[in-house]
Every structure is written in C-alpha cells, then in structure tokens.
Amino acid sequence: MSDQLNYNMEVIKVEKSRINDVDFNNLSFGKIFSDHMLICTYKNGAWNAPKIVPYQSLTLDPSTKIFHYGQAIFEGLKAYKDSNNDVFLFRPDENCKRLNISAKRMAIPELPEAYFMDGLKALLQVDKDWIPTQDGSSLYVRPFIFASGRGFHASPSDEYTFIIATAPSGPYFSGKVTVLIEEHYSRSANGGVGYAKAAGNYAGQFYPTQLAVEKGYNQVIWTDDNTHEYIEEAGAMNIFIRINDTLITSPTSDRILDGVTRKSIIDIAKSEGIPVDVRKITVSEVIEAANNGTLKEIFGAGTAAVVSPISGFGFKNKDYILPELENPYANKLKKRITDIQTNKAEDAFGWRVKV
C-alpha cells in the first residue's frame, strides 16, 4: 500500500457553514455533524481517489447489497485541539490497521493506508473549526465502508463506498453505570466476526441490552458463547476488572475486539506500576471476589467513553455493589490517557499524531 497520496485531493467546500448554529457548550454524542465528509468508491476492481465533499445524504438503490447481506464495517476515533489550536489524533494507524482486518474478514477489499491516513488529515484540516475545546469534548471521527453494489444474489458486492464523517461531541457517558451479566445471549462465537468491527455485531447486541435496561441496568456484560462462564466484554467496550491491586482483562480472540483504548490502558497501567493480568476470568471468580471484598473496580474501555466506571452488577437475580474508592484506577488511567490525547502531558509512547 502507498505511504502517501500521489495527487492533489479534490475538495468541494460548502457554500455556507452550519457551525454558527451549533452550541458547543451543550453537545450530545454523535448527533451533530460537521460541514464536510470524505468519500471514496471501489469500482472495477480498484479504489478510486478519495475526495472531500459537503456532508450530505446518500441515494441508494433498494437492491444495494448492504441492505441484504450486511457487508459493513466501521471505526471510531477522535480528534482533539490543544490550547495552541493544534490538532491531534490518537493512534490512528491502529484504526487503519483494524479497518483492514475487519475488511478482510467481511470479504471487503482492503483500503490503501494513504487513503485513510492522508484523507483523514485532509478532512480535519478542512473542518478544523469543528473540533471542540470544552473539557470532555472532542471531534468524533467515524470511518466506515459498506457494500454499495446492487443485486439480490447472495455474494460479496462488486462495489463499495468508504466514508469518513465527523461529529463534534460531548461525553459519551455521564456518571457510573450498572450492568447485568448475560447468561443466555452471546455477542459473538468462535470462528465468527467478533474481532471485526462489523456493523452486525452491534445490531445483535441491542435486544439483549434492551432486556437488561428493562430490568433497571444500563448495559450488559457479555460472557462466552459456549458455557457463559467467562467474562468477555462490557456492552460495546472491552472490560477491566480489579481484584485487590491487580487489573485483569480478557485476552483478545475471535470473539473479542482488539480495542485501541484497551491496549493503551494496559501499557499505561504497566508504566504506573499497576500489575496487569491478561487472562480469562470467570464469572464465579468475580462473584467470589465481590463476596470476600477483594473486588475493587470494574470498568469498560473504548474510544467513545475512554473509561466508563461500573458501580454495580447483577447476576442470577442478585445485585452486587462495588466500593467507592478514594483513588480508583479508572480515574487515574482515564486522566493519563486523555492528557496524552489532548497534549496536556508528555507522550512517552509516541501515540499522539499531530495533524
């Protein structure tokens, strides 16, 4: 794959920006969209040159294959602006790499790295003013690919569309959440597409999560598909469990997404001297730790929320409340990672990328 674009990208700007209509002090997550988007199509066996155009609706034929066979993948990352008005991304190369891992699993042609990386940077330069500076806010970036070819035949599409759209957003979650450990439904299975960021993975989560919400919980903790004995993920996030002073997280697999925030938290925790154990952990071990007082914290980790502390969980019609700690790992790790992302602290890992 090419390391850089070998042409001048076409940029078609909006006639009038919508930015003055936006209240940047009261942003919800992912509901307001910036002026422009990047678009790139795959036709006749090759990806065509990307271009930047005004954010707009798409017109699709009813036979477009995404509607019928679900070939769709996406990524999520954020852009930040520091006090000097400089723009930064956090480990975008990992998102590009994972997009193509997902593409391969879903029989979608891999995207040239330069189309992702240079295209993203060009888009952010055009919509730089849309990056919020309020605490907890950022410009959420959504790259995605979907099958845009037509036909009812059950086969991979012959055409695809790649888009990067952005949304100035406030915090994903506010406060702590309660979760229900799932005993019946599964997020993914061995040999499946759980490790890919495929759209259908999330569609399949909505119904079990809805059932948990009806019981008074905010989210679901997913367990393995075979025995439901092992903790795997928390909602759409990777999960960390602190027993005594050790932070435990499940290893990635066919079923578990290789989260960028997850791997960053592991490295930051180790640099802080926090013991990290990447291993399978059973529901029974978590229950036992809750009963004997050694369970200190559970939190989710993902791009949107960064770190989401869990205040309690339910299992087999019983609720377990986690202790209120003075200096939880969750707060310390979230601050370390967000300070790197927003250029408020030294980046000893080389993760921060200036646009």
Short mmCIF file of C-alpha atoms in Angstrom, two decimals:
data_model
loop_
_atom_site.label_atom_id
_atom_site.label_comp_id
_atom_site.label_asym_id
_atom_site.label_seq_id
_atom_site.Cartn_x
_atom_site.Cartn_y
_atom_site.Cartn_z
CA MET A 1 0.00 0.00 0.00
CA SER A 2 1.17 3.52 -0.80
CA ASP A 3 2.57 5.59 2.05
CA GLN A 4 1.21 8.82 0.65
CA LEU A 5 -1.28 10.19 -1.81
CA ASN A 6 0.26 10.94 -5.19
CA TYR A 7 -2.28 13.55 -6.29
CA ASN A 8 -3.96 16.72 -5.08
CA MET A 9 -7.17 15.70 -3.36
CA GLU A 10 -10.31 17.29 -4.70
CA VAL A 11 -12.03 19.42 -2.07
CA ILE A 12 -15.56 20.75 -2.63
CA LYS A 13 -16.50 23.09 0.19
CA VAL A 14 -19.94 24.02 1.47
CA GLU A 15 -21.37 27.32 0.33
CA LYS A 16 -22.27 28.25 3.90
CA SER A 17 -21.08 26.60 7.09
CA ARG A 18 -23.57 25.42 9.73
CA ILE A 19 -21.08 25.92 12.55
CA ASN A 20 -22.70 29.09 13.90
CA ASP A 21 -25.90 27.11 14.58
CA VAL A 22 -24.09 24.76 16.99
CA ASP A 23 -23.99 25.23 20.77
CA PHE A 24 -20.57 23.79 21.54
CA ASN A 25 -21.21 24.10 25.28
CA ASN A 26 -24.10 21.62 25.10
CA LEU A 27 -23.02 18.85 22.78
CA SER A 28 -24.62 15.42 22.86
CA PHE A 29 -22.69 12.49 21.43
CA GLY A 30 -22.71 11.92 17.68
CA LYS A 31 -25.86 13.82 16.73
CA ILE A 32 -24.45 16.96 15.10
CA PHE A 33 -22.29 16.58 12.01
CA SER A 34 -19.53 18.72 10.60
CA ASP A 35 -19.68 20.52 7.28
CA HIS A 36 -17.74 18.01 5.19
CA MET A 37 -17.04 14.32 4.72
CA LEU A 38 -14.53 12.24 2.80
CA ILE A 39 -15.85 9.78 0.24
CA CYS A 40 -14.11 7.11 -1.83
CA THR A 41 -15.59 4.36 -4.02
CA TYR A 42 -14.42 0.92 -5.09
CA LYS A 43 -15.41 0.03 -8.66
CA ASN A 44 -13.99 -2.18 -11.41
CA GLY A 45 -11.58 -3.86 -9.02
CA ALA A 46 -9.90 -0.75 -7.58
CA TRP A 47 -10.36 2.01 -5.03
CA ASN A 48 -10.83 5.36 -6.73
CA ALA A 49 -9.26 8.56 -5.44
CA PRO A 50 -10.96 9.96 -2.32
CA LYS A 51 -12.37 13.45 -2.27
CA ILE A 52 -13.83 15.80 0.30
CA VAL A 53 -17.39 16.98 -0.26
CA PRO A 54 -20.13 18.70 1.77
CA TYR A 55 -21.77 16.40 4.32
CA GLN A 56 -24.82 15.04 2.54
CA SER A 57 -27.39 12.29 2.30
CA LEU A 58 -26.79 9.23 0.14
CA THR A 59 -29.12 7.89 -2.56
CA LEU A 60 -29.10 4.09 -2.75
CA ASP A 61 -30.96 1.59 -4.89
CA PRO A 62 -33.29 -0.79 -2.99
CA SER A 63 -31.14 -3.69 -4.22
CA THR A 64 -27.94 -2.23 -2.72
CA LYS A 65 -26.23 -5.18 -1.08
CA ILE A 66 -25.64 -3.57 2.31
CA PHE A 67 -29.39 -3.80 2.90
CA HIS A 68 -29.49 -7.54 2.22
CA TYR A 69 -26.19 -9.13 3.23
CA GLY A 70 -24.75 -6.74 5.80
CA GLN A 71 -21.28 -6.09 4.41
CA ALA A 72 -20.43 -3.06 6.55
CA ILE A 73 -17.52 -2.21 8.84
CA PHE A 74 -16.55 0.91 10.74
CA GLU A 75 -14.01 2.50 13.04
CA GLY A 76 -14.18 5.14 15.74
CA LEU A 77 -11.51 7.62 16.82
CA LYS A 78 -11.31 11.22 17.99
CA ALA A 79 -9.58 14.45 17.07
CA TYR A 80 -8.52 16.91 19.77
CA LYS A 81 -7.43 20.53 19.82
CA ASP A 82 -4.99 21.84 22.43
CA SER A 83 -4.60 25.33 23.93
CA ASN A 84 -2.40 26.37 20.99
CA ASN A 85 -5.12 25.42 18.49
CA ASP A 86 -3.06 22.46 17.25
CA VAL A 87 -4.95 19.32 16.22
CA PHE A 88 -4.06 15.81 17.31
CA LEU A 89 -5.16 12.24 16.69
CA PHE A 90 -4.58 9.29 18.98
CA ARG A 91 -3.05 6.16 17.39
CA PRO A 92 -4.92 6.49 14.06
CA ASP A 93 -2.60 3.90 12.50
CA GLU A 94 -4.21 1.29 14.77
CA ASN A 95 -7.66 2.22 13.48
CA CYS A 96 -6.47 1.99 9.88
CA LYS A 97 -4.92 -1.40 10.54
CA ARG A 98 -8.04 -2.72 12.27
CA LEU A 99 -10.31 -1.40 9.49
CA ASN A 100 -8.45 -3.59 7.03
CA ILE A 101 -8.52 -6.58 9.40
CA SER A 102 -12.29 -6.15 9.52
CA ALA A 103 -12.43 -5.69 5.75
CA LYS A 104 -10.61 -8.94 5.11
CA ARG A 105 -12.95 -10.88 7.41
CA MET A 106 -16.03 -9.40 5.72
CA ALA A 107 -14.71 -10.01 2.15
CA ILE A 108 -14.36 -6.27 1.53
CA PRO A 109 -11.34 -5.04 -0.48
CA GLU A 110 -8.69 -3.56 1.79
CA LEU A 111 -8.33 0.22 1.68
CA PRO A 112 -4.95 1.80 0.81
CA GLU A 113 -3.43 3.17 4.00
CA ALA A 114 -2.82 6.59 2.45
CA TYR A 115 -6.49 6.94 1.56
CA PHE A 116 -7.31 6.53 5.25
CA MET A 117 -4.45 8.42 6.90
CA ASP A 118 -3.90 11.30 4.48
CA GLY A 119 -7.58 11.55 3.70
CA LEU A 120 -8.42 11.82 7.39
CA LYS A 121 -5.82 14.53 7.97
CA ALA A 122 -7.05 16.50 4.96
CA LEU A 123 -10.64 16.30 6.21
CA LEU A 124 -9.64 17.53 9.66
CA GLN A 125 -7.78 20.46 8.16
CA VAL A 126 -10.90 21.48 6.24
CA ASP A 127 -13.16 21.13 9.31
CA LYS A 128 -10.64 22.20 11.95
CA ASP A 129 -13.03 24.79 13.41
CA TRP A 130 -15.48 21.99 14.26
CA ILE A 131 -13.13 20.45 16.84
CA PRO A 132 -14.46 21.49 20.26
CA THR A 133 -12.17 22.59 23.08
CA GLN A 134 -14.52 22.19 26.05
CA ASP A 135 -13.43 19.68 28.72
CA GLY A 136 -14.61 16.19 27.88
CA SER A 137 -15.47 17.12 24.30
CA SER A 138 -13.79 16.11 21.05
CA LEU A 139 -14.48 15.64 17.37
CA TYR A 140 -15.67 12.06 16.98
CA VAL A 141 -14.45 10.54 13.72
CA ARG A 142 -16.37 7.72 12.04
CA PRO A 143 -14.69 5.97 9.07
CA PHE A 144 -16.83 3.21 7.52
CA ILE A 145 -17.12 1.01 4.45
CA PHE A 146 -20.31 -0.55 3.12
CA ALA A 147 -21.35 -2.67 0.14
CA SER A 148 -22.79 -0.26 -2.43
CA GLY A 149 -23.10 -2.67 -5.35
CA ARG A 150 -26.53 -3.84 -6.44
CA GLY A 151 -28.21 -7.21 -6.72
CA PHE A 152 -30.07 -9.87 -4.77
CA HIS A 153 -27.51 -12.63 -5.32
CA ALA A 154 -26.00 -13.80 -2.01
CA SER A 155 -22.39 -12.95 -2.76
CA PRO A 156 -19.86 -10.22 -1.96
CA SER A 157 -20.55 -6.88 -3.57
CA ASP A 158 -18.58 -5.68 -6.59
CA GLU A 159 -18.75 -2.06 -5.42
CA TYR A 160 -18.05 -0.43 -2.03
CA THR A 161 -18.13 3.05 -0.56
CA PHE A 162 -15.71 4.40 2.07
CA ILE A 163 -16.73 7.49 4.01
CA ILE A 164 -15.25 9.45 6.90
CA ALA A 165 -17.81 11.61 8.70
CA THR A 166 -17.18 13.62 11.86
CA ALA A 167 -19.31 14.86 14.73
CA PRO A 168 -18.40 17.35 17.48
CA SER A 169 -19.41 15.52 20.63
CA GLY A 170 -19.63 15.82 24.36
CA PRO A 171 -19.00 12.95 26.82
CA TYR A 172 -20.41 9.56 25.82
CA PHE A 173 -21.45 8.58 29.36
CA SER A 174 -22.04 10.74 32.40
CA GLY A 175 -21.58 9.05 35.74
CA LYS A 176 -21.22 5.38 36.56
CA VAL A 177 -23.26 2.58 35.08
CA THR A 178 -24.78 -0.67 36.30
CA VAL A 179 -24.56 -3.83 34.24
CA LEU A 180 -26.17 -7.25 34.02
CA ILE A 181 -24.01 -10.33 33.45
CA GLU A 182 -25.53 -12.10 30.45
CA GLU A 183 -26.43 -15.77 30.98
CA HIS A 184 -28.17 -16.60 27.69
CA TYR A 185 -27.35 -14.36 24.73
CA SER A 186 -23.89 -14.07 23.16
CA ARG A 187 -22.18 -11.21 21.43
CA SER A 188 -20.09 -13.47 19.18
CA ALA A 189 -18.79 -17.02 18.73
CA ASN A 190 -15.57 -18.84 17.92
CA GLY A 191 -14.83 -18.61 14.23
CA GLY A 192 -17.22 -15.69 13.89
CA VAL A 193 -16.73 -11.98 13.32
CA GLY A 194 -16.50 -10.76 16.91
CA TYR A 195 -12.96 -9.46 16.42
CA ALA A 196 -14.03 -7.44 13.38
CA LYS A 197 -15.71 -4.07 13.80
CA ALA A 198 -18.65 -5.25 11.73
CA ALA A 199 -21.95 -3.39 11.89
CA GLY A 200 -23.97 -6.53 12.57
CA ASN A 201 -22.07 -7.20 15.79
CA TYR A 202 -23.70 -4.14 17.30
CA ALA A 203 -27.15 -4.81 15.88
CA GLY A 204 -27.10 -8.20 17.62
CA GLN A 205 -26.32 -6.53 20.96
CA PHE A 206 -29.31 -4.23 21.03
CA TYR A 207 -32.02 -6.72 22.00
CA PRO A 208 -30.21 -8.30 25.00
CA THR A 209 -29.21 -4.81 26.12
CA GLN A 210 -32.82 -3.68 25.85
CA LEU A 211 -33.85 -6.57 28.10
CA ALA A 212 -31.22 -5.53 30.65
CA VAL A 213 -32.42 -1.92 30.55
CA GLU A 214 -35.96 -3.11 31.23
CA LYS A 215 -34.61 -4.75 34.39
CA GLY A 216 -33.04 -1.48 35.54
CA TYR A 217 -29.47 -1.86 34.25
CA ASN A 218 -27.60 0.34 31.80
CA GLN A 219 -25.63 -2.29 29.93
CA VAL A 220 -24.69 -5.96 29.58
CA ILE A 221 -21.51 -7.80 30.48
CA TRP A 222 -21.01 -10.39 27.76
CA THR A 223 -19.90 -13.92 28.56
CA ASP A 224 -18.52 -16.65 26.31
CA ASP A 225 -20.91 -18.27 23.84
CA ASN A 226 -20.27 -21.86 24.94
CA THR A 227 -20.56 -22.00 28.72
CA HIS A 228 -21.30 -18.39 29.76
CA GLU A 229 -18.67 -18.93 32.46
CA TYR A 230 -16.11 -16.37 31.27
CA ILE A 231 -16.31 -12.57 31.31
CA GLU A 232 -15.57 -11.12 27.85
CA GLU A 233 -16.74 -7.55 27.16
CA ALA A 234 -18.91 -4.81 28.68
CA GLY A 235 -21.53 -3.58 26.24
CA ALA A 236 -19.61 -2.30 23.22
CA MET A 237 -16.41 -1.90 25.27
CA ASN A 238 -13.53 -4.01 26.48
CA ILE A 239 -13.67 -4.75 30.20
CA PHE A 240 -11.18 -4.43 33.06
CA ILE A 241 -11.65 -5.97 36.50
CA ARG A 242 -9.57 -5.03 39.53
CA ILE A 243 -9.16 -7.71 42.19
CA ASN A 244 -7.03 -6.45 45.09
CA ASP A 245 -4.39 -4.38 43.28
CA THR A 246 -4.27 -6.39 40.05
CA LEU A 247 -6.01 -5.28 36.87
CA ILE A 248 -7.40 -8.21 34.86
CA THR A 249 -8.66 -8.13 31.28
CA SER A 250 -9.65 -10.88 28.87
CA PRO A 251 -7.25 -11.76 26.04
CA THR A 252 -8.38 -10.88 22.52
CA SER A 253 -9.74 -13.72 20.41
CA ASP A 254 -12.17 -14.46 17.58
CA ARG A 255 -14.86 -13.14 19.90
CA ILE A 256 -13.22 -10.09 21.45
CA LEU A 257 -12.33 -6.82 19.71
CA ASP A 258 -8.70 -5.69 19.89
CA GLY A 259 -9.54 -2.28 21.31
CA VAL A 260 -7.14 0.63 20.83
CA THR A 261 -8.10 2.04 24.23
CA ARG A 262 -7.72 -1.41 25.79
CA LYS A 263 -4.15 -1.88 24.62
CA SER A 264 -3.29 1.71 25.59
CA ILE A 265 -4.64 1.23 29.11
CA ILE A 266 -2.60 -1.95 29.52
CA ASP A 267 0.60 -0.11 28.59
CA ILE A 268 -0.21 2.93 30.76
CA ALA A 269 -1.09 0.73 33.75
CA LYS A 270 2.21 -1.12 33.46
CA SER A 271 4.07 2.21 33.30
CA GLU A 272 2.29 3.24 36.52
CA GLY A 273 3.44 0.06 38.25
CA ILE A 274 -0.06 -1.42 38.29
CA PRO A 275 0.02 -5.23 37.97
CA VAL A 276 -1.84 -6.28 34.79
CA ASP A 277 -3.00 -9.82 34.15
CA VAL A 278 -4.27 -10.59 30.63
CA ARG A 279 -6.15 -13.84 31.11
CA LYS A 280 -9.56 -15.44 31.11
CA ILE A 281 -11.62 -14.61 34.17
CA THR A 282 -14.72 -16.50 35.24
CA VAL A 283 -17.98 -15.08 36.48
CA SER A 284 -17.58 -17.22 39.60
CA GLU A 285 -14.21 -15.61 40.34
CA VAL A 286 -15.78 -12.16 40.12
CA ILE A 287 -18.67 -13.20 42.38
CA GLU A 288 -16.28 -14.70 44.91
CA ALA A 289 -14.17 -11.53 44.90
CA ALA A 290 -17.30 -9.43 45.39
CA ASN A 291 -18.34 -11.60 48.35
CA ASN A 292 -14.94 -11.56 50.08
CA GLY A 293 -14.27 -7.86 49.49
CA THR A 294 -11.33 -8.19 47.08
CA LEU A 295 -13.27 -6.91 44.06
CA LYS A 296 -12.33 -3.23 43.90
CA GLU A 297 -13.29 -1.98 40.44
CA ILE A 298 -14.84 -2.89 37.11
CA PHE A 299 -14.72 -0.51 34.17
CA GLY A 300 -15.25 -0.50 30.43
CA ALA A 301 -12.70 0.89 28.00
CA GLY A 302 -13.39 2.18 24.49
CA THR A 303 -12.92 5.13 22.16
CA ALA A 304 -16.24 6.86 22.83
CA ALA A 305 -16.19 6.91 26.64
CA VAL A 306 -12.43 6.19 27.11
CA VAL A 307 -13.08 4.73 30.58
CA SER A 308 -16.54 4.03 31.98
CA PRO A 309 -16.63 3.02 35.67
CA ILE A 310 -19.18 0.38 36.67
CA SER A 311 -20.81 0.96 40.04
CA GLY A 312 -22.55 -2.40 40.33
CA PHE A 313 -23.66 -5.52 38.51
CA GLY A 314 -26.42 -8.09 38.60
CA PHE A 315 -26.20 -11.85 38.29
CA LYS A 316 -28.82 -14.54 38.92
CA ASN A 317 -31.31 -12.07 40.42
CA LYS A 318 -28.79 -10.65 42.87
CA ASP A 319 -27.13 -7.23 42.77
CA TYR A 320 -23.53 -6.53 43.78
CA ILE A 321 -22.36 -3.01 44.61
CA LEU A 322 -18.73 -2.05 44.08
CA PRO A 323 -16.94 0.00 46.75
CA GLU A 324 -16.40 3.74 46.42
CA LEU A 325 -12.62 4.19 46.28
CA GLU A 326 -10.71 7.36 47.01
CA ASN A 327 -8.23 6.92 44.14
CA PRO A 328 -9.60 4.34 41.71
CA TYR A 329 -7.52 3.00 38.86
CA ALA A 330 -10.29 4.05 36.45
CA ASN A 331 -9.84 7.76 37.19
CA LYS A 332 -6.04 7.60 37.15
CA LEU A 333 -5.89 5.71 33.86
CA LYS A 334 -8.51 7.88 32.19
CA LYS A 335 -6.62 11.04 33.14
CA ARG A 336 -3.33 9.63 31.85
CA ILE A 337 -4.79 8.67 28.51
CA THR A 338 -6.84 11.83 27.99
CA ASP A 339 -3.89 14.05 28.95
CA ILE A 340 -1.88 12.35 26.21
CA GLN A 341 -4.73 12.66 23.72
CA THR A 342 -5.22 16.38 24.39
CA ASN A 343 -1.50 17.27 24.51
CA LYS A 344 -1.59 18.13 28.21
CA ALA A 345 1.13 15.63 29.09
CA GLU A 346 4.24 14.06 27.63
CA ASP A 347 3.59 11.21 25.22
CA ALA A 348 6.27 8.69 26.14
CA PHE A 349 4.64 6.06 23.93
CA GLY A 350 4.61 8.01 20.66
CA TRP A 351 0.86 7.64 20.24
CA ARG A 352 -0.15 11.23 19.61
CA VAL A 353 -0.19 12.31 15.95
CA LYS A 354 -0.22 15.98 15.04
CA VAL A 355 -2.39 16.86 12.06
#
